JSON list of C-alpha atoms in Angstrom, two decimals:
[
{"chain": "Q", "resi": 15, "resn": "UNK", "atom": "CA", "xyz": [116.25, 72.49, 85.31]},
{"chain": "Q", "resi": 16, "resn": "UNK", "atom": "CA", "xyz": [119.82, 73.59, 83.95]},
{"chain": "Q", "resi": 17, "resn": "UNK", "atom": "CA", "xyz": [122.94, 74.88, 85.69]},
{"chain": "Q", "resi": 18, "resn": "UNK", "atom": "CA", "xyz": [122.48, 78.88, 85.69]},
{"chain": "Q", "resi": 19, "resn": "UNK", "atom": "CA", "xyz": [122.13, 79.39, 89.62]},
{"chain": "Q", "resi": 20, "resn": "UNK", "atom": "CA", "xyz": [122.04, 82.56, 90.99]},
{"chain": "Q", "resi": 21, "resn": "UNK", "atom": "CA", "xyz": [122.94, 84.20, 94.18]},
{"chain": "Q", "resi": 22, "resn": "UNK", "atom": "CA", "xyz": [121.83, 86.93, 95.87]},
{"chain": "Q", "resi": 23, "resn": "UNK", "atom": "CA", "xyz": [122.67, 87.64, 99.99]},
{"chain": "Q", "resi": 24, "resn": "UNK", "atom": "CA", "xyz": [121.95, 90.54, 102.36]},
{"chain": "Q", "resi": 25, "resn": "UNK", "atom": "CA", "xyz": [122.58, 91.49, 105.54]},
{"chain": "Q", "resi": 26, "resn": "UNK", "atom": "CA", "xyz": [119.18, 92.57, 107.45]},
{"chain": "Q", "resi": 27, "resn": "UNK", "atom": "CA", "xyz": [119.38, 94.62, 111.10]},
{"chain": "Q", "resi": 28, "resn": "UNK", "atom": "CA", "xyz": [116.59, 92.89, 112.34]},
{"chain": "Q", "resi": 29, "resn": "UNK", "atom": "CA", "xyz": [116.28, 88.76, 113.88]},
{"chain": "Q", "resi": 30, "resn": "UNK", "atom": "CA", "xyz": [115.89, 85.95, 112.12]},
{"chain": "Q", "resi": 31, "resn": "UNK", "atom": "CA", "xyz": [111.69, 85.90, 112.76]},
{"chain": "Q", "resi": 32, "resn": "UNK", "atom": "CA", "xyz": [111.29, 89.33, 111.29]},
{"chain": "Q", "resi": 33, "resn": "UNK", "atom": "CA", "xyz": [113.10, 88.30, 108.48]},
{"chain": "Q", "resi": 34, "resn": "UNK", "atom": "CA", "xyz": [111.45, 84.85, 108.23]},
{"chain": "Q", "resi": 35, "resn": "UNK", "atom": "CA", "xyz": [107.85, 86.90, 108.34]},
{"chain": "Q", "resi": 36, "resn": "UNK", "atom": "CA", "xyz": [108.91, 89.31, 105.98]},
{"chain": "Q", "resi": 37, "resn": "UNK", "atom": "CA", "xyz": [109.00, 86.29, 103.36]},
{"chain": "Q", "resi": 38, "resn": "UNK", "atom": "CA", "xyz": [105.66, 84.15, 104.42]},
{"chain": "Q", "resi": 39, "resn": "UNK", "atom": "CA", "xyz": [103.11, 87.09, 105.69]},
{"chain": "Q", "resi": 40, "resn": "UNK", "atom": "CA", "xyz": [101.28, 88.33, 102.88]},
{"chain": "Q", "resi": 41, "resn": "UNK", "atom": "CA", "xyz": [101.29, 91.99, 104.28]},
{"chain": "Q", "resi": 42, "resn": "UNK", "atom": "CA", "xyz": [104.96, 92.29, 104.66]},
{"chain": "Q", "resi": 43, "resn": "UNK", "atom": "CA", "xyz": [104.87, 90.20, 101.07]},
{"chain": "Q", "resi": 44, "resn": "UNK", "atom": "CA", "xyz": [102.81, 92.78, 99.16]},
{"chain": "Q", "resi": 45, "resn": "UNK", "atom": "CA", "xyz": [105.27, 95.81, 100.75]},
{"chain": "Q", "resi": 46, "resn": "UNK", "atom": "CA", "xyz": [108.16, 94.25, 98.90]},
{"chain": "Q", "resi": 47, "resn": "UNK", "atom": "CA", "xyz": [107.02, 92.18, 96.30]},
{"chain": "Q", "resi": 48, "resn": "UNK", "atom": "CA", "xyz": [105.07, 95.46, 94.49]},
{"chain": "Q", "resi": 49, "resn": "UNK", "atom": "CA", "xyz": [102.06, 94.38, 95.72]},
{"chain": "Q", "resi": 50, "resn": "UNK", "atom": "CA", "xyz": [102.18, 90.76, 95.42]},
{"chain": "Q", "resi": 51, "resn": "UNK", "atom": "CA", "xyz": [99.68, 88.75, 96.99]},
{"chain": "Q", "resi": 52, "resn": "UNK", "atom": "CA", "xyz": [100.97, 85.24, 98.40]},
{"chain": "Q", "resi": 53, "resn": "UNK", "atom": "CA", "xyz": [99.04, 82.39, 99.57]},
{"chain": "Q", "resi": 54, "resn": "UNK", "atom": "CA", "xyz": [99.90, 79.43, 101.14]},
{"chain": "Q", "resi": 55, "resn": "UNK", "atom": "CA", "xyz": [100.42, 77.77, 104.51]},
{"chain": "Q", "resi": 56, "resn": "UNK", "atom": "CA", "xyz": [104.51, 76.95, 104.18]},
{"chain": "Q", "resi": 57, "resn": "UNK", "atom": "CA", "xyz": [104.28, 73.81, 104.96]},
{"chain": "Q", "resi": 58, "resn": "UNK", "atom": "CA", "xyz": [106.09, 70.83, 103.14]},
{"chain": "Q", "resi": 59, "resn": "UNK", "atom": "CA", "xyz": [103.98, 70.21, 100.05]},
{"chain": "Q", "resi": 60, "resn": "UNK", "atom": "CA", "xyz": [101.53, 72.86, 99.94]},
{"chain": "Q", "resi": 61, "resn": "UNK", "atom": "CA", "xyz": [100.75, 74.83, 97.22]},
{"chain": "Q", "resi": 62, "resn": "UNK", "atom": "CA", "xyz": [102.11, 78.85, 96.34]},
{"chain": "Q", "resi": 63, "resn": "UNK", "atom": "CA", "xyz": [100.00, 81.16, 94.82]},
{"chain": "Q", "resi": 64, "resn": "UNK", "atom": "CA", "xyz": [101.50, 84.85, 94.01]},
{"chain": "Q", "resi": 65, "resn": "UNK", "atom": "CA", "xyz": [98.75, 87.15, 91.91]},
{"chain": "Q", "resi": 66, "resn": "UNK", "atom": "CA", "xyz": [99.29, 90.74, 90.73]},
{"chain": "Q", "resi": 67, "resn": "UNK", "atom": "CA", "xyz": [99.93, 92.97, 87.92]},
{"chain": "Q", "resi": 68, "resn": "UNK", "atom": "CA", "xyz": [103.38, 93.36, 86.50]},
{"chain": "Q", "resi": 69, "resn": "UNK", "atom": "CA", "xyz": [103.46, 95.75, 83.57]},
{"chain": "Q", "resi": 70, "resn": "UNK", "atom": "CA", "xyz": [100.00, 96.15, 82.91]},
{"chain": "Q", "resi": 71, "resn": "UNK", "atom": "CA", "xyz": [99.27, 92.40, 82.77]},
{"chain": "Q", "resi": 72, "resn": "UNK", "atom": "CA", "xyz": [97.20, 90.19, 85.91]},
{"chain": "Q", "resi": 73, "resn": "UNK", "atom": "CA", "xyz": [99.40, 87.18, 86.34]},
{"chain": "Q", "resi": 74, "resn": "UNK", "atom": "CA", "xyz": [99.14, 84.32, 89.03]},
{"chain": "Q", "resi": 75, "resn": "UNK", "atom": "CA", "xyz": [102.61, 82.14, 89.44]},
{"chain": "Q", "resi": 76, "resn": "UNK", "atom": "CA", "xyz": [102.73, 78.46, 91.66]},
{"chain": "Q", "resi": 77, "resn": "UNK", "atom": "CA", "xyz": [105.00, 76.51, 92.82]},
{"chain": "Q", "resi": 78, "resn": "UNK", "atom": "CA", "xyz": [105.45, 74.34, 95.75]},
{"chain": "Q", "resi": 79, "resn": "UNK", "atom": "CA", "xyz": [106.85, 73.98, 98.97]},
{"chain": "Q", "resi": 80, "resn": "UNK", "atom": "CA", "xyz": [109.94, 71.79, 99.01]},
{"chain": "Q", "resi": 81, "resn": "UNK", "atom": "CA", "xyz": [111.26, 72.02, 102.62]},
{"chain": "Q", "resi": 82, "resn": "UNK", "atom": "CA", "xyz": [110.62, 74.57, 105.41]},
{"chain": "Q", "resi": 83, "resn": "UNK", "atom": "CA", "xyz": [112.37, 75.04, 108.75]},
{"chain": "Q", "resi": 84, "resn": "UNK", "atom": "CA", "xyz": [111.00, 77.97, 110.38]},
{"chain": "Q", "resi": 85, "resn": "UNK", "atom": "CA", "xyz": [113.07, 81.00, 110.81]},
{"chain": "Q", "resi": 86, "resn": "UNK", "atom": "CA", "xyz": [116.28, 79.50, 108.86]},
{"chain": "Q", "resi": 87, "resn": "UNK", "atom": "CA", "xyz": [115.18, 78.07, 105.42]},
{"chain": "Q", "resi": 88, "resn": "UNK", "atom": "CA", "xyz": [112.54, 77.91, 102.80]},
{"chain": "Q", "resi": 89, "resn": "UNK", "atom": "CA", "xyz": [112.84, 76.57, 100.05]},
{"chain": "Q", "resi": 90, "resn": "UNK", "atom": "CA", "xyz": [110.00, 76.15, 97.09]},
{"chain": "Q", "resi": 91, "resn": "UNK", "atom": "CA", "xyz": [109.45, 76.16, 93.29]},
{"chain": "Q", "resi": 92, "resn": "UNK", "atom": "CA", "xyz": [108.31, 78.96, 91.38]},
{"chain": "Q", "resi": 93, "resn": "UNK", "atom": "CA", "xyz": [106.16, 78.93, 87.79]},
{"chain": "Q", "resi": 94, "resn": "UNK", "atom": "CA", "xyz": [105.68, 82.53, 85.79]},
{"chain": "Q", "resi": 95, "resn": "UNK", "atom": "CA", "xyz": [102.82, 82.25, 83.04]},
{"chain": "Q", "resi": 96, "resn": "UNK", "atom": "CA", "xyz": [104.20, 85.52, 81.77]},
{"chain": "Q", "resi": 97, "resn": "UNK", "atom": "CA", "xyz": [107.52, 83.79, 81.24]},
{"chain": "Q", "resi": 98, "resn": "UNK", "atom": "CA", "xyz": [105.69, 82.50, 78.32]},
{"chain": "Q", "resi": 99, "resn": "UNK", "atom": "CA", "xyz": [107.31, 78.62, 78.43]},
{"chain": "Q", "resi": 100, "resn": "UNK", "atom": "CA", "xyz": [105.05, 75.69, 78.71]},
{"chain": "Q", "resi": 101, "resn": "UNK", "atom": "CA", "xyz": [103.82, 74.68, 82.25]},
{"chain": "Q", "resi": 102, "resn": "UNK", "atom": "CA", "xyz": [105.56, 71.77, 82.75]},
{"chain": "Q", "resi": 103, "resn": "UNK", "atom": "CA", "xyz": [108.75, 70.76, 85.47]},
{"chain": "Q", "resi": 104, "resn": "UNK", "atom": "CA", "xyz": [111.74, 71.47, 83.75]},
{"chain": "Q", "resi": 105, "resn": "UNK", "atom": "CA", "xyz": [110.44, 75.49, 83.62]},
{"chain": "Q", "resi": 106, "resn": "UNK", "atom": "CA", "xyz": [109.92, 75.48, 87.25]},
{"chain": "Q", "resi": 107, "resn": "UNK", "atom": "CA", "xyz": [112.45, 77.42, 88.97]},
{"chain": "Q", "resi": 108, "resn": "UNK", "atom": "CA", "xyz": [113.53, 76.80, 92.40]},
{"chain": "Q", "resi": 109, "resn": "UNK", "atom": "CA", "xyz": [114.28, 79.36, 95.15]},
{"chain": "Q", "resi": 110, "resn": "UNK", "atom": "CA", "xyz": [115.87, 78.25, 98.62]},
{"chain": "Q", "resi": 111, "resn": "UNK", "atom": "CA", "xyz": [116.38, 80.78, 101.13]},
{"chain": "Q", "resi": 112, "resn": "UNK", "atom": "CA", "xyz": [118.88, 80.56, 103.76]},
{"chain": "Q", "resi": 113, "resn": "UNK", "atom": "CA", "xyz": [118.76, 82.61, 107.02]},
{"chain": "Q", "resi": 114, "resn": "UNK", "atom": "CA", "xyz": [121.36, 82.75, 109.49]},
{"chain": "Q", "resi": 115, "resn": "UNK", "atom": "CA", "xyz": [123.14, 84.59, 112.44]},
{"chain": "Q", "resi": 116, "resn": "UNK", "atom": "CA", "xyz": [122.04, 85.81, 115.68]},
{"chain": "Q", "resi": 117, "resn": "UNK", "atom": "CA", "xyz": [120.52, 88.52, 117.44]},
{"chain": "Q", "resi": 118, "resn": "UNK", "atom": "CA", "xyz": [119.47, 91.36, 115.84]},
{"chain": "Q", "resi": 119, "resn": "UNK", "atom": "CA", "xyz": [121.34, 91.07, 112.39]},
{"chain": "Q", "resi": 120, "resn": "UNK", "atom": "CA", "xyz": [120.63, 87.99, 109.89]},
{"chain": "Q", "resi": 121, "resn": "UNK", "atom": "CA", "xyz": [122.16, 87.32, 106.61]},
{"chain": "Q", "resi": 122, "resn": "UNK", "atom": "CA", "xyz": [119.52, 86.10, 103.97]},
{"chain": "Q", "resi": 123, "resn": "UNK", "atom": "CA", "xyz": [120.92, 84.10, 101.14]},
{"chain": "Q", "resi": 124, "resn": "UNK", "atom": "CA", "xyz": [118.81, 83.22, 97.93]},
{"chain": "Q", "resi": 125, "resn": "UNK", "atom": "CA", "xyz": [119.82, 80.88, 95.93]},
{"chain": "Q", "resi": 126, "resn": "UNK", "atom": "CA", "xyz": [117.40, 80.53, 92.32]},
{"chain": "Q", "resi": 127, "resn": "UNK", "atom": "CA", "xyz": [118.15, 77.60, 90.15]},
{"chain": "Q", "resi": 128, "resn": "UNK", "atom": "CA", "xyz": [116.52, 77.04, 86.57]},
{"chain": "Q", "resi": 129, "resn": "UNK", "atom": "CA", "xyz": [117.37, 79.88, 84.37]},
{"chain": "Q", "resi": 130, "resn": "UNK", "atom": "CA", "xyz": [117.95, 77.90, 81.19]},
{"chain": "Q", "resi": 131, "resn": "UNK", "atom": "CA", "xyz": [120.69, 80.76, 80.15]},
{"chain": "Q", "resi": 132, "resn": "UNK", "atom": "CA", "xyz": [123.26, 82.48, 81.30]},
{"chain": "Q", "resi": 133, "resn": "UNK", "atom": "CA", "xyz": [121.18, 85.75, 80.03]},
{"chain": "Q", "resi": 134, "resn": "UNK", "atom": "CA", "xyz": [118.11, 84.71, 81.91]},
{"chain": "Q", "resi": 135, "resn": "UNK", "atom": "CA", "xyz": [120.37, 83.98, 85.21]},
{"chain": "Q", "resi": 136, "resn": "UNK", "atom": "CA", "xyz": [121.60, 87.70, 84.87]},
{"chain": "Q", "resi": 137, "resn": "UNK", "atom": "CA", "xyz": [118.34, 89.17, 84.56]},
{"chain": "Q", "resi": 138, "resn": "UNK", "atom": "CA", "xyz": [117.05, 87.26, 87.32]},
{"chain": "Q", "resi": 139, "resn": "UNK", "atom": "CA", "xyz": [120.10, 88.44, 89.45]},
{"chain": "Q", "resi": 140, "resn": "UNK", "atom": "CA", "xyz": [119.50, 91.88, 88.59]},
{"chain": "Q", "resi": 141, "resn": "UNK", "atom": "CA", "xyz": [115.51, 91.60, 89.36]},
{"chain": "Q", "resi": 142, "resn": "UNK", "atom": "CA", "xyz": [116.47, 89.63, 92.71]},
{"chain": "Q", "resi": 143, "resn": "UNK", "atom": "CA", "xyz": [119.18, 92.62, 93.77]},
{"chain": "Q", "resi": 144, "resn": "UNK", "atom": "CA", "xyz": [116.31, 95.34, 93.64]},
{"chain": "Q", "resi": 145, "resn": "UNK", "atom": "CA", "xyz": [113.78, 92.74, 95.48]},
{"chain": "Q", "resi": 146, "resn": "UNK", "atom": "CA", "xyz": [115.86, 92.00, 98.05]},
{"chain": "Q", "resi": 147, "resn": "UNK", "atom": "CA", "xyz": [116.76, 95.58, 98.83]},
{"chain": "Q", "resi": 148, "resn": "UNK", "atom": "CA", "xyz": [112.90, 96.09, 99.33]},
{"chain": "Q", "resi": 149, "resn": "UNK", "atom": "CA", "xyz": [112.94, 93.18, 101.68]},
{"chain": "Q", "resi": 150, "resn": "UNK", "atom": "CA", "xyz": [115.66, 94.28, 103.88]},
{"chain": "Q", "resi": 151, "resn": "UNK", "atom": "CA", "xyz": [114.03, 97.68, 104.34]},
{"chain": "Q", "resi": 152, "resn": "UNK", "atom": "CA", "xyz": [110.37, 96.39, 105.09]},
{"chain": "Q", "resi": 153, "resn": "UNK", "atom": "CA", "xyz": [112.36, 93.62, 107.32]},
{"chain": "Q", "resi": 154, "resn": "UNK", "atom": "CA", "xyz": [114.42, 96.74, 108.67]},
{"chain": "Q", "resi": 155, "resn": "UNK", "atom": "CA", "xyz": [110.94, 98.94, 108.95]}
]
């Protein structure tokens, strides 16, 4: 892993279980993840699988689930064949979203660590900005 993290939050009008089903069901997945499909049971240790097409190319990514306390945080490694690097740890990423606040309004915070540049750390910013504003409106929807 290096030291690029980067941050991404929004604030979502809708309570913290919308929000936490908008990341782990594979319906609401696939709405803002371009069509995404996700598999896995979010528990501690179980496998990831996302498969889709990105660009004209079928991919499938992994990773891992690290910790999960339901309806506040997830947090889980990531691997992207189409990255092109090597399978191996240090090219895992690792993604830990936060949720928090009450009611009907939560504030998701995403933290990804593992871009090995600065330049790869702003891409992934700018790629997690226009995600994230597809999650809040298919949380919002």
């Amino acid at each position: 892993m290096s030291n690029f993290d980067v941050t991404v939050r929004r604030t979502i009008h809708a309570p913290a279980d919308r929000v936490w089903a908008t990341l782990t069901d594979p319906v609401l997945v696939s709405k803002w993840m371009l069509g995404t499909t996700v598999s896995s049971t979010w528990t501690k240790g179980a496998s990831v699988t996302w498969t889709g097409e990105y660009q004209g190319k079928t991919y499938t990514d992994k990773g891992e689930v690290v910790e999960v306390e339901e309806n506040k945080r997830l947090v889980h490694t990531h691997f992207s064949g189409l990255s092109g690097a090597e399978d191996k740890p240090e090219n895992y990423h690792r993604l830990d979203w936060k949720l928090s606040g009450d009611g009907d309004t939560t504030t998701l915070t995403l933290v990804q660590s593992g871009a090995h540049s600065k330049e790869e750390a702003d891409q992934f910013k700018q790629n997690w900005d226009a995600m994230l504003d597809g999650f809040r409106d298919t949380a919002q929807a």
